Amino acid sequence: MLYLKVGTLTGLRPCEWPGAELRRSTRDGFAWMLVVANAKATNRRAQRTLYFAELDLQTADDILAWIRIARSSRYQRLLNTVGRLLWKVTRELWPDRTEWPTLYTTRHLAVAAWKAHFLCRGQADAERLDALATIAALMGHGTDATASQHYARANAGRRVVVPAADPEEVARVRQVIDLHWFKKLIECTEPGPEGGAQSLSATPTP
């Protein structure tokens, strides 16, 4: 499904697609840039830019196709249809679960992949803070508390193309996270001897 493919790559909220623009990059070292008007456009966060070193033509066409759909008059109706299908299919597949995928799950999967890419054990404090700020900038958040609200284990992120954030947007992210606490969180959520998480499960914030 087109929505699932482009959503897990870009991490956009469903409501952000109508205002998104995919362009050839103006930044050296990158082929494409996806400019997004932030849904939560608070102080100094009117938009964010995701830079891709490369995208195959099919993926670029898929993003452009979904942007066209998002700008059409039928977009909200289509989202409602996709949401209902997800509701029906996921409950048939996993009837015993207490939580099921939603339209926002694509965003959550994208963030898990970004955390798998940017965060790792053994990072110096400065490296970790930069990684957290980068993830927050890619999400359109104003603080680095993103990872404290939801930490997806590093191995939870699939191997996907990971965008780069705008350095100026990264610099504007406010540091609020307690690194000592965050390191403890990583230790608690890393796979145990049987390959599963030792503890802690949370639901991502939008």
Coordinates of N, CA and C in Angstrom, one line a residue:
M1 N 0.8 -1.2 0.0 CA 0.0 0.0 0.0 C 0.9 1.3 0.0
L2 N 0.5 2.2 -0.8 CA 1.4 3.4 -1.0 C 1.6 4.2 0.3
Y3 N 0.5 4.4 1.0 CA 0.6 5.1 2.3 C 1.6 4.5 3.2
L4 N 1.6 3.2 3.4 CA 2.5 2.5 4.3 C 3.9 2.6 3.8
K5 N 4.2 2.5 2.5 CA 5.5 2.6 2.0 C 6.1 4.0 2.3
V6 N 5.4 5.0 1.9 CA 6.0 6.4 2.0 C 6.0 6.8 3.5
G7 N 5.0 6.4 4.3 CA 5.0 6.8 5.6 C 6.1 6.2 6.5
T8 N 6.5 4.9 6.3 CA 7.5 4.3 7.1 C 8.9 4.9 6.6
L9 N 9.0 5.5 5.5 CA 10.2 6.1 5.0 C 10.4 7.5 5.6
T10 N 9.3 8.3 5.6 CA 9.4 9.7 5.9 C 9.0 10.1 7.3
G11 N 8.1 9.3 8.0 CA 7.7 9.6 9.3 C 6.7 10.7 9.4
L12 N 6.1 11.1 8.3 CA 5.1 12.2 8.3 C 3.8 11.8 9.0
R13 N 3.2 12.8 9.7 CA 1.9 12.6 10.2 C 0.9 12.6 9.0
P14 N -0.2 11.9 9.0 CA -1.1 11.9 7.9 C -1.5 13.3 7.4
C15 N -1.7 14.2 8.4 CA -2.2 15.6 8.0 C -1.1 16.4 7.4
E16 N 0.2 16.0 7.4 CA 1.3 16.8 6.9 C 1.5 16.6 5.4
W17 N 1.0 15.6 4.8 CA 1.2 15.3 3.4 C 0.7 16.3 2.5
P18 N -0.4 17.0 2.7 CA -0.9 17.9 1.7 C 0.1 19.1 1.5
G19 N 0.8 19.5 2.5 CA 1.7 20.6 2.4 C 3.1 20.2 2.1
A20 N 3.4 18.9 2.0 CA 4.8 18.5 1.7 C 5.2 18.7 0.3
E21 N 6.5 18.9 0.1 CA 7.1 19.1 -1.2 C 8.4 18.3 -1.4
L22 N 8.5 17.5 -2.4 CA 9.7 16.7 -2.7 C 10.4 17.5 -3.8
R23 N 11.7 17.9 -3.5 CA 12.4 18.6 -4.5 C 13.8 18.0 -4.6
R24 N 14.5 18.4 -5.7 CA 15.9 18.1 -5.8 C 16.6 18.9 -4.8
S25 N 17.6 18.3 -4.1 CA 18.2 18.9 -3.0 C 19.1 20.1 -3.4
T26 N 19.1 21.1 -2.5 CA 20.0 22.3 -2.7 C 21.2 22.2 -1.8
R27 N 21.3 21.1 -1.1 CA 22.4 20.8 -0.1 C 23.3 19.8 -0.7
D28 N 24.6 20.2 -0.7 CA 25.6 19.3 -1.2 C 25.6 17.9 -0.6
G29 N 25.8 16.9 -1.4 CA 25.8 15.5 -0.9 C 24.5 14.8 -0.8
F30 N 23.4 15.5 -1.2 CA 22.1 14.9 -1.1 C 21.4 15.2 -2.4
A31 N 20.6 14.1 -2.8 CA 19.9 14.2 -4.1 C 18.5 14.8 -4.0
W32 N 17.9 14.5 -2.8 CA 16.5 14.9 -2.7 C 16.3 15.6 -1.3
M33 N 15.3 16.4 -1.3 CA 14.9 17.1 0.0 C 13.3 17.1 0.1
L34 N 12.8 16.6 1.2 CA 11.4 16.6 1.5 C 11.1 17.7 2.5
V35 N 10.4 18.8 2.0 CA 10.1 19.9 2.9 C 8.7 19.8 3.4
V36 N 8.6 19.8 4.8 CA 7.3 19.5 5.4 C 6.9 20.6 6.3
A37 N 5.7 21.1 6.2 CA 5.1 22.1 7.1 C 4.7 21.3 8.4
N38 N 5.3 21.7 9.5 CA 5.0 20.9 10.7 C 3.6 21.1 11.2
A39 N 3.0 20.0 11.5 CA 1.6 20.0 12.1 C 1.6 20.8 13.4
K40 N 2.6 20.6 14.2 CA 2.7 21.3 15.5 C 3.8 22.4 15.3
A41 N 3.3 23.4 14.7 CA 4.2 24.5 14.3 C 4.3 25.6 15.4
T42 N 5.0 25.2 16.5 CA 5.2 26.2 17.6 C 6.5 27.0 17.3
N43 N 6.9 27.7 18.2 CA 8.0 28.7 18.0 C 9.2 28.1 17.3
R44 N 9.5 28.7 16.2 CA 10.7 28.4 15.3 C 10.6 27.0 14.7
R45 N 9.4 26.4 14.6 CA 9.3 25.1 14.0 C 8.2 25.1 13.0
A46 N 8.2 26.1 12.1 CA 7.2 26.1 11.1 C 7.3 25.0 10.1
Q47 N 8.6 24.6 9.8 CA 8.7 23.5 8.9 C 10.0 22.7 9.2
R48 N 10.1 21.5 8.6 CA 11.4 20.7 8.7 C 11.7 20.2 7.3
T49 N 13.0 19.8 7.1 CA 13.4 19.3 5.9 C 14.2 18.0 6.1
L50 N 13.8 17.0 5.3 CA 14.4 15.7 5.4 C 15.2 15.5 4.1
Y51 N 16.5 15.3 4.3 CA 17.4 15.2 3.1 C 17.8 13.7 2.9
F52 N 17.7 13.3 1.6 CA 18.0 11.9 1.2 C 19.2 11.9 0.3
A53 N 20.2 11.1 0.6 CA 21.4 11.1 -0.2 C 21.0 10.5 -1.6
E54 N 20.1 9.6 -1.6 CA 19.6 9.0 -2.8 C 18.2 8.4 -2.6
L55 N 17.4 8.4 -3.6 CA 16.1 7.7 -3.6 C 16.0 7.1 -5.0
D56 N 15.6 5.8 -5.1 CA 15.4 5.2 -6.4 C 14.2 5.9 -7.0
L57 N 14.1 5.9 -8.3 CA 13.1 6.6 -9.0 C 11.7 6.2 -8.6
Q58 N 11.5 4.9 -8.3 CA 10.2 4.4 -8.0 C 9.7 5.0 -6.6
T59 N 10.7 5.1 -5.7 CA 10.4 5.6 -4.4 C 10.0 7.1 -4.5
A60 N 10.8 7.8 -5.3 CA 10.6 9.2 -5.5 C 9.2 9.4 -6.1
D61 N 8.9 8.6 -7.1 CA 7.5 8.7 -7.7 C 6.4 8.4 -6.8
D62 N 6.7 7.4 -5.9 CA 5.7 7.0 -4.9 C 5.4 8.2 -3.9
I63 N 6.4 8.9 -3.5 CA 6.3 10.1 -2.6 C 5.5 11.1 -3.3
L64 N 5.9 11.4 -4.6 CA 5.2 12.5 -5.4 C 3.7 12.1 -5.6
A65 N 3.5 10.8 -5.8 CA 2.1 10.3 -6.1 C 1.2 10.5 -4.8
W66 N 1.8 10.2 -3.6 CA 1.0 10.4 -2.4 C 0.8 11.8 -2.1
I67 N 1.7 12.7 -2.4 CA 1.5 14.1 -2.2 C 0.4 14.6 -3.1
R68 N 0.3 14.1 -4.3 CA -0.8 14.5 -5.2 C -2.1 14.0 -4.7
I69 N -2.1 12.8 -4.1 CA -3.4 12.3 -3.5 C -3.8 13.1 -2.3
A70 N -2.7 13.5 -1.5 CA -3.0 14.2 -0.3 C -3.6 15.6 -0.6
R71 N -3.3 16.2 -1.7 CA -3.8 17.5 -2.1 C -5.1 17.4 -2.8
S72 N -5.6 16.3 -3.0 CA -6.9 16.1 -3.7 C -8.1 16.3 -2.7
S73 N -9.2 16.5 -3.2 CA -10.4 16.7 -2.4 C -10.9 15.3 -1.7
R74 N -10.4 14.2 -2.2 CA -10.8 12.9 -1.6 C -9.8 12.4 -0.6
Y75 N -8.8 13.2 -0.2 CA -7.8 12.7 0.7 C -8.3 12.3 2.1
Q76 N -9.1 13.1 2.7 CA -9.6 12.8 4.0 C -10.5 11.5 4.0
R77 N -11.3 11.4 2.9 CA -12.1 10.2 2.7 C -11.3 9.0 2.6
L78 N -10.2 9.1 1.8 CA -9.3 8.0 1.6 C -8.6 7.6 2.9
L79 N -8.2 8.6 3.7 CA -7.6 8.3 5.0 C -8.5 7.5 5.9
N80 N -9.8 7.9 5.9 CA -10.8 7.2 6.7 C -10.9 5.8 6.2
T81 N -10.9 5.6 4.9 CA -11.0 4.2 4.4 C -9.8 3.4 4.8
V82 N -8.6 3.9 4.6 CA -7.4 3.2 5.0 C -7.5 2.9 6.5
G83 N -7.9 3.8 7.3 CA -8.0 3.6 8.7 C -8.9 2.5 9.1
R84 N -10.1 2.5 8.4 CA -11.1 1.4 8.7 C -10.5 0.0 8.3
L85 N -9.8 0.0 7.1 CA -9.3 -1.3 6.7 C -8.2 -1.8 7.7
L86 N -7.4 -0.9 8.2 CA -6.4 -1.3 9.2 C -7.1 -1.8 10.4
W87 N -8.1 -1.1 10.8 CA -8.9 -1.6 12.0 C -9.4 -3.0 11.8
K88 N -10.0 -3.2 10.7 CA -10.6 -4.6 10.4 C -9.5 -5.6 10.2
V89 N -8.5 -5.4 9.4 CA -7.5 -6.4 9.1 C -6.7 -6.8 10.3
T90 N -6.2 -5.8 11.1 CA -5.4 -6.0 12.2 C -6.1 -6.8 13.3
R91 N -7.3 -6.5 13.5 CA -8.1 -7.3 14.5 C -8.4 -8.7 14.1
E92 N -8.5 -8.9 12.8 CA -8.6 -10.3 12.3 C -7.3 -11.0 12.5
L93 N -6.2 -10.4 12.2 CA -4.9 -11.0 12.3 C -4.5 -11.3 13.8
W94 N -4.7 -10.3 14.6 CA -4.3 -10.4 16.0 C -5.4 -10.1 17.0
P95 N -6.4 -11.0 17.1 CA -7.6 -10.7 17.9 C -7.3 -10.6 19.4
D96 N -6.2 -11.1 19.9 CA -5.9 -11.1 21.3 C -5.0 -9.9 21.7
R97 N -4.6 -9.1 20.8 CA -3.9 -7.9 21.2 C -4.8 -6.9 21.9
T98 N -4.1 -6.0 22.7 CA -4.8 -4.9 23.3 C -4.6 -3.6 22.5
E99 N -3.5 -3.6 21.7 CA -3.2 -2.4 20.8 C -3.0 -2.9 19.4
W100 N -3.4 -2.1 18.4 CA -3.3 -2.5 17.1 C -2.7 -1.3 16.3
P101 N -2.1 -1.6 15.1 CA -1.6 -0.5 14.2 C -2.7 0.5 13.8
T102 N -2.2 1.7 13.7 CA -3.1 2.8 13.2 C -2.4 3.6 12.1
L103 N -3.0 4.6 11.6 CA -2.4 5.4 10.6 C -1.1 6.0 11.1
Y104 N -0.9 6.2 12.4 CA 0.3 6.8 12.9 C 1.4 5.7 13.1
T105 N 1.1 4.5 12.9 CA 2.1 3.4 13.1 C 3.3 3.6 12.1
T106 N 3.0 4.1 10.9 CA 4.1 4.3 9.9 C 5.1 5.3 10.5
R107 N 4.6 6.4 11.2 CA 5.5 7.3 11.8 C 6.3 6.7 12.9
H108 N 5.7 5.8 13.7 CA 6.4 5.2 14.8 C 7.5 4.2 14.2
L109 N 7.2 3.5 13.1 CA 8.2 2.7 12.5 C 9.4 3.5 12.0
A110 N 9.1 4.6 11.4 CA 10.1 5.5 10.9 C 11.1 5.9 12.0
V111 N 10.5 6.3 13.1 CA 11.3 6.8 14.2 C 12.1 5.6 14.8
A112 N 11.5 4.4 14.9 CA 12.3 3.3 15.3 C 13.5 3.1 14.5
A113 N 13.4 3.2 13.2 CA 14.5 3.0 12.2 C 15.5 4.1 12.4
W114 N 15.1 5.4 12.7 CA 16.0 6.5 12.9 C 16.8 6.3 14.2
K115 N 16.1 5.8 15.2 CA 16.8 5.5 16.5 C 17.8 4.4 16.3
A116 N 17.5 3.4 15.5 CA 18.4 2.3 15.3 C 19.6 2.8 14.6
H117 N 19.5 3.8 13.7 CA 20.6 4.3 12.9 C 21.4 5.3 13.7
F118 N 20.8 6.2 14.5 CA 21.6 7.3 15.1 C 22.1 7.0 16.5
L119 N 21.4 6.1 17.2 CA 21.7 5.8 18.6 C 22.4 4.4 18.8
C120 N 23.4 4.4 19.6 CA 24.0 3.1 19.9 C 24.7 3.2 21.3
R121 N 25.0 2.1 21.9 CA 25.8 2.1 23.1 C 27.2 2.5 22.9
G122 N 27.8 3.2 23.9 CA 29.2 3.6 23.8 C 29.3 5.0 23.2
Q123 N 28.3 5.6 22.9 CA 28.4 7.0 22.4 C 28.8 8.0 23.5
A124 N 29.6 8.9 23.1 CA 30.0 10.0 24.1 C 28.7 10.8 24.3
D125 N 28.7 11.6 25.4 CA 27.5 12.4 25.7 C 27.2 13.3 24.5
A126 N 28.2 14.0 24.0 CA 28.0 14.9 22.9 C 27.4 14.3 21.7
E127 N 27.9 13.1 21.4 CA 27.4 12.3 20.2 C 25.9 11.9 20.5
R128 N 25.6 11.5 21.7 CA 24.2 11.1 22.0 C 23.3 12.2 21.9
L129 N 23.7 13.4 22.5 CA 22.8 14.6 22.4 C 22.6 15.0 21.0
D130 N 23.6 14.9 20.2 CA 23.5 15.3 18.7 C 22.5 14.3 18.1
A131 N 22.6 13.0 18.4 CA 21.7 12.0 17.8 C 20.3 12.3 18.2
L132 N 20.1 12.6 19.5 CA 18.7 12.8 19.9 C 18.1 14.1 19.3
A133 N 18.9 15.1 19.2 CA 18.5 16.3 18.5 C 18.1 16.1 17.1
T134 N 18.9 15.3 16.4 CA 18.7 14.9 15.0 C 17.4 14.2 14.8
I135 N 17.1 13.3 15.7 CA 15.8 12.5 15.6 C 14.7 13.5 15.9
A136 N 14.8 14.3 16.9 CA 13.7 15.3 17.2 C 13.5 16.2 16.0
A137 N 14.6 16.7 15.3 CA 14.4 17.6 14.2 C 13.7 16.8 13.0
L138 N 14.0 15.6 12.8 CA 13.4 14.8 11.7 C 11.9 14.6 12.0
M139 N 11.6 14.5 13.3 CA 10.2 14.4 13.7 C 9.4 15.7 13.7
G140 N 10.1 16.8 13.7 CA 9.4 18.1 13.8 C 9.1 18.5 15.3
H141 N 9.9 17.9 16.2 CA 9.7 18.2 17.6 C 10.7 19.3 18.1
G142 N 10.3 20.0 19.1 CA 11.1 21.1 19.6 C 12.1 20.8 20.6
T143 N 12.0 19.6 21.2 CA 13.0 19.2 22.3 C 13.4 17.8 22.0
D144 N 14.5 17.4 22.7 CA 15.1 16.1 22.5 C 14.4 15.1 23.4
A145 N 13.3 15.5 24.0 CA 12.5 14.5 24.9 C 11.8 13.4 24.1
T146 N 11.9 13.5 22.8 CA 11.2 12.4 22.0 C 11.6 11.0 22.5
A147 N 12.9 10.8 22.7 CA 13.4 9.5 23.1 C 13.0 9.1 24.5
S148 N 12.8 10.1 25.3 CA 12.4 9.8 26.7 C 10.9 9.5 26.8
Q149 N 10.1 10.0 25.8 CA 8.7 9.7 25.8 C 8.5 8.3 25.2
H150 N 9.3 7.9 24.2 CA 9.2 6.6 23.6 C 10.5 6.2 23.1
Y151 N 11.0 5.1 23.6 CA 12.3 4.5 23.1 C 12.0 3.2 22.4
A152 N 12.1 3.2 21.1 CA 12.0 1.9 20.4 C 13.4 1.3 20.4
R153 N 13.5 0.0 20.8 CA 14.8 -0.7 20.8 C 15.5 -0.6 19.4
A154 N 16.8 -0.5 19.5 CA 17.6 -0.3 18.3 C 17.3 -1.4 17.2
N155 N 17.1 -2.6 17.7 CA 16.9 -3.7 16.7 C 15.4 -3.7 16.3
A156 N 14.6 -2.8 16.8 CA 13.2 -2.7 16.3 C 13.1 -2.0 15.0
G157 N 14.1 -1.2 14.6 CA 14.0 -0.5 13.4 C 14.5 -1.3 12.2
R158 N 13.7 -1.4 11.2 CA 14.1 -2.2 10.0 C 15.2 -1.4 9.3
R159 N 15.9 -2.1 8.4 CA 17.0 -1.5 7.6 C 16.3 -0.8 6.5
V160 N 16.2 0.5 6.6 CA 15.6 1.4 5.6 C 16.5 2.6 5.3
V161 N 16.1 3.3 4.2 CA 16.8 4.5 3.9 C 16.5 5.5 5.0
V162 N 17.6 6.1 5.6 CA 17.4 7.1 6.7 C 17.8 8.5 6.2
P163 N 16.9 9.4 6.4 CA 17.1 10.8 5.9 C 18.1 11.5 6.9
A164 N 18.6 12.6 6.5 CA 19.4 13.5 7.3 C 18.6 14.7 7.6
A165 N 18.9 15.3 8.8 CA 18.1 16.5 9.2 C 18.9 17.8 8.8
D166 N 18.2 18.9 8.7 CA 18.8 20.2 8.5 C 19.6 20.6 9.7
P167 N 20.9 20.9 9.6 CA 21.8 21.2 10.7 C 21.2 22.4 11.5
E168 N 20.6 23.4 10.8 CA 20.1 24.5 11.5 C 18.9 24.1 12.4
E169 N 18.1 23.2 11.9 CA 16.9 22.7 12.6 C 17.4 21.9 13.8
V170 N 18.4 21.1 13.6 CA 19.0 20.3 14.7 C 19.5 21.3 15.9
A171 N 20.1 22.4 15.5 CA 20.7 23.3 16.4 C 19.6 24.0 17.2
R172 N 18.3 24.1 16.7 CA 17.2 24.7 17.4 C 16.5 23.8 18.4
V173 N 16.8 22.5 18.3 CA 16.2 21.6 19.3 C 16.7 21.9 20.7
R174 N 15.8 22.0 21.6 CA 16.2 22.3 23.0 C 16.5 21.0 23.7
Q175 N 17.6 21.0 24.5 CA 18.0 19.8 25.3 C 17.3 19.8 26.6
V176 N 16.5 18.8 26.8 CA 15.8 18.7 28.1 C 16.0 17.3 28.7
I177 N 16.5 16.4 27.9 CA 16.6 15.0 28.4 C 17.7 14.8 29.4
D178 N 17.5 13.9 30.4 CA 18.5 13.6 31.4 C 19.3 12.4 30.8
L179 N 20.5 12.6 30.4 CA 21.3 11.6 29.7 C 21.5 10.4 30.6
H180 N 21.7 10.6 31.9 CA 21.9 9.5 32.8 C 20.7 8.6 32.9
W181 N 19.5 9.2 32.9 CA 18.3 8.4 32.9 C 18.2 7.7 31.6
F182 N 18.5 8.3 30.5 CA 18.3 7.8 29.1 C 19.2 6.5 29.0
K183 N 20.5 6.6 29.5 CA 21.4 5.5 29.4 C 20.8 4.3 30.1
K184 N 20.2 4.5 31.3 CA 19.5 3.4 32.0 C 18.4 2.8 31.2
L185 N 17.7 3.7 30.5 CA 16.6 3.2 29.6 C 17.0 2.3 28.5
I186 N 18.2 2.7 27.9 CA 18.7 1.9 26.8 C 19.1 0.5 27.4
E187 N 19.7 0.4 28.5 CA 20.1 -0.8 29.1 C 18.9 -1.7 29.4
C188 N 17.8 -1.1 29.8 CA 16.6 -1.8 30.1 C 15.9 -2.4 28.9
T189 N 16.0 -1.7 27.8 CA 15.3 -2.1 26.6 C 16.1 -2.8 25.6
E190 N 17.3 -3.1 25.8 CA 18.1 -3.9 24.9 C 17.7 -5.3 25.0
P191 N 17.9 -6.1 24.0 CA 17.5 -7.5 24.0 C 18.2 -8.3 25.1
G192 N 17.5 -9.2 25.7 CA 18.0 -10.1 26.7 C 18.6 -11.3 26.1
P193 N 19.0 -12.3 26.9 CA 19.7 -13.5 26.3 C 18.8 -14.2 25.3
E194 N 17.5 -14.2 25.5 CA 16.6 -14.9 24.5 C 16.2 -14.0 23.3
G195 N 16.8 -12.8 23.2 CA 16.5 -11.9 22.1 C 15.4 -11.0 22.3
G196 N 14.7 -11.0 23.4 CA 13.6 -10.1 23.7 C 14.0 -9.0 24.6
A197 N 13.2 -8.0 24.6 CA 13.5 -6.8 25.5 C 13.4 -7.2 26.9
Q198 N 14.4 -6.7 27.7 CA 14.4 -7.0 29.2 C 13.2 -6.4 29.9
S199 N 12.9 -5.2 29.5 CA 11.7 -4.5 30.1 C 11.4 -3.3 29.3
L200 N 10.3 -2.7 29.7 CA 9.8 -1.4 29.2 C 9.2 -1.5 27.8
S201 N 8.0 -1.1 27.7 CA 7.3 -1.0 26.4 C 6.5 0.3 26.5
A202 N 6.5 1.1 25.4 CA 5.8 2.3 25.5 C 5.2 2.6 24.1
T203 N 4.2 3.5 24.1 CA 3.6 3.9 22.8 C 4.2 5.3 22.4
P204 N 4.6 5.4 21.1 CA 5.2 6.7 20.7 C 4.2 7.9 20.8
T205 N 4.7 9.0 20.9 CA 3.9 10.2 20.9 C 3.8 10.7 19.4
P206 N 2.7 11.4 19.0 CA 2.6 11.8 17.6 C 3.7 12.8 17.2

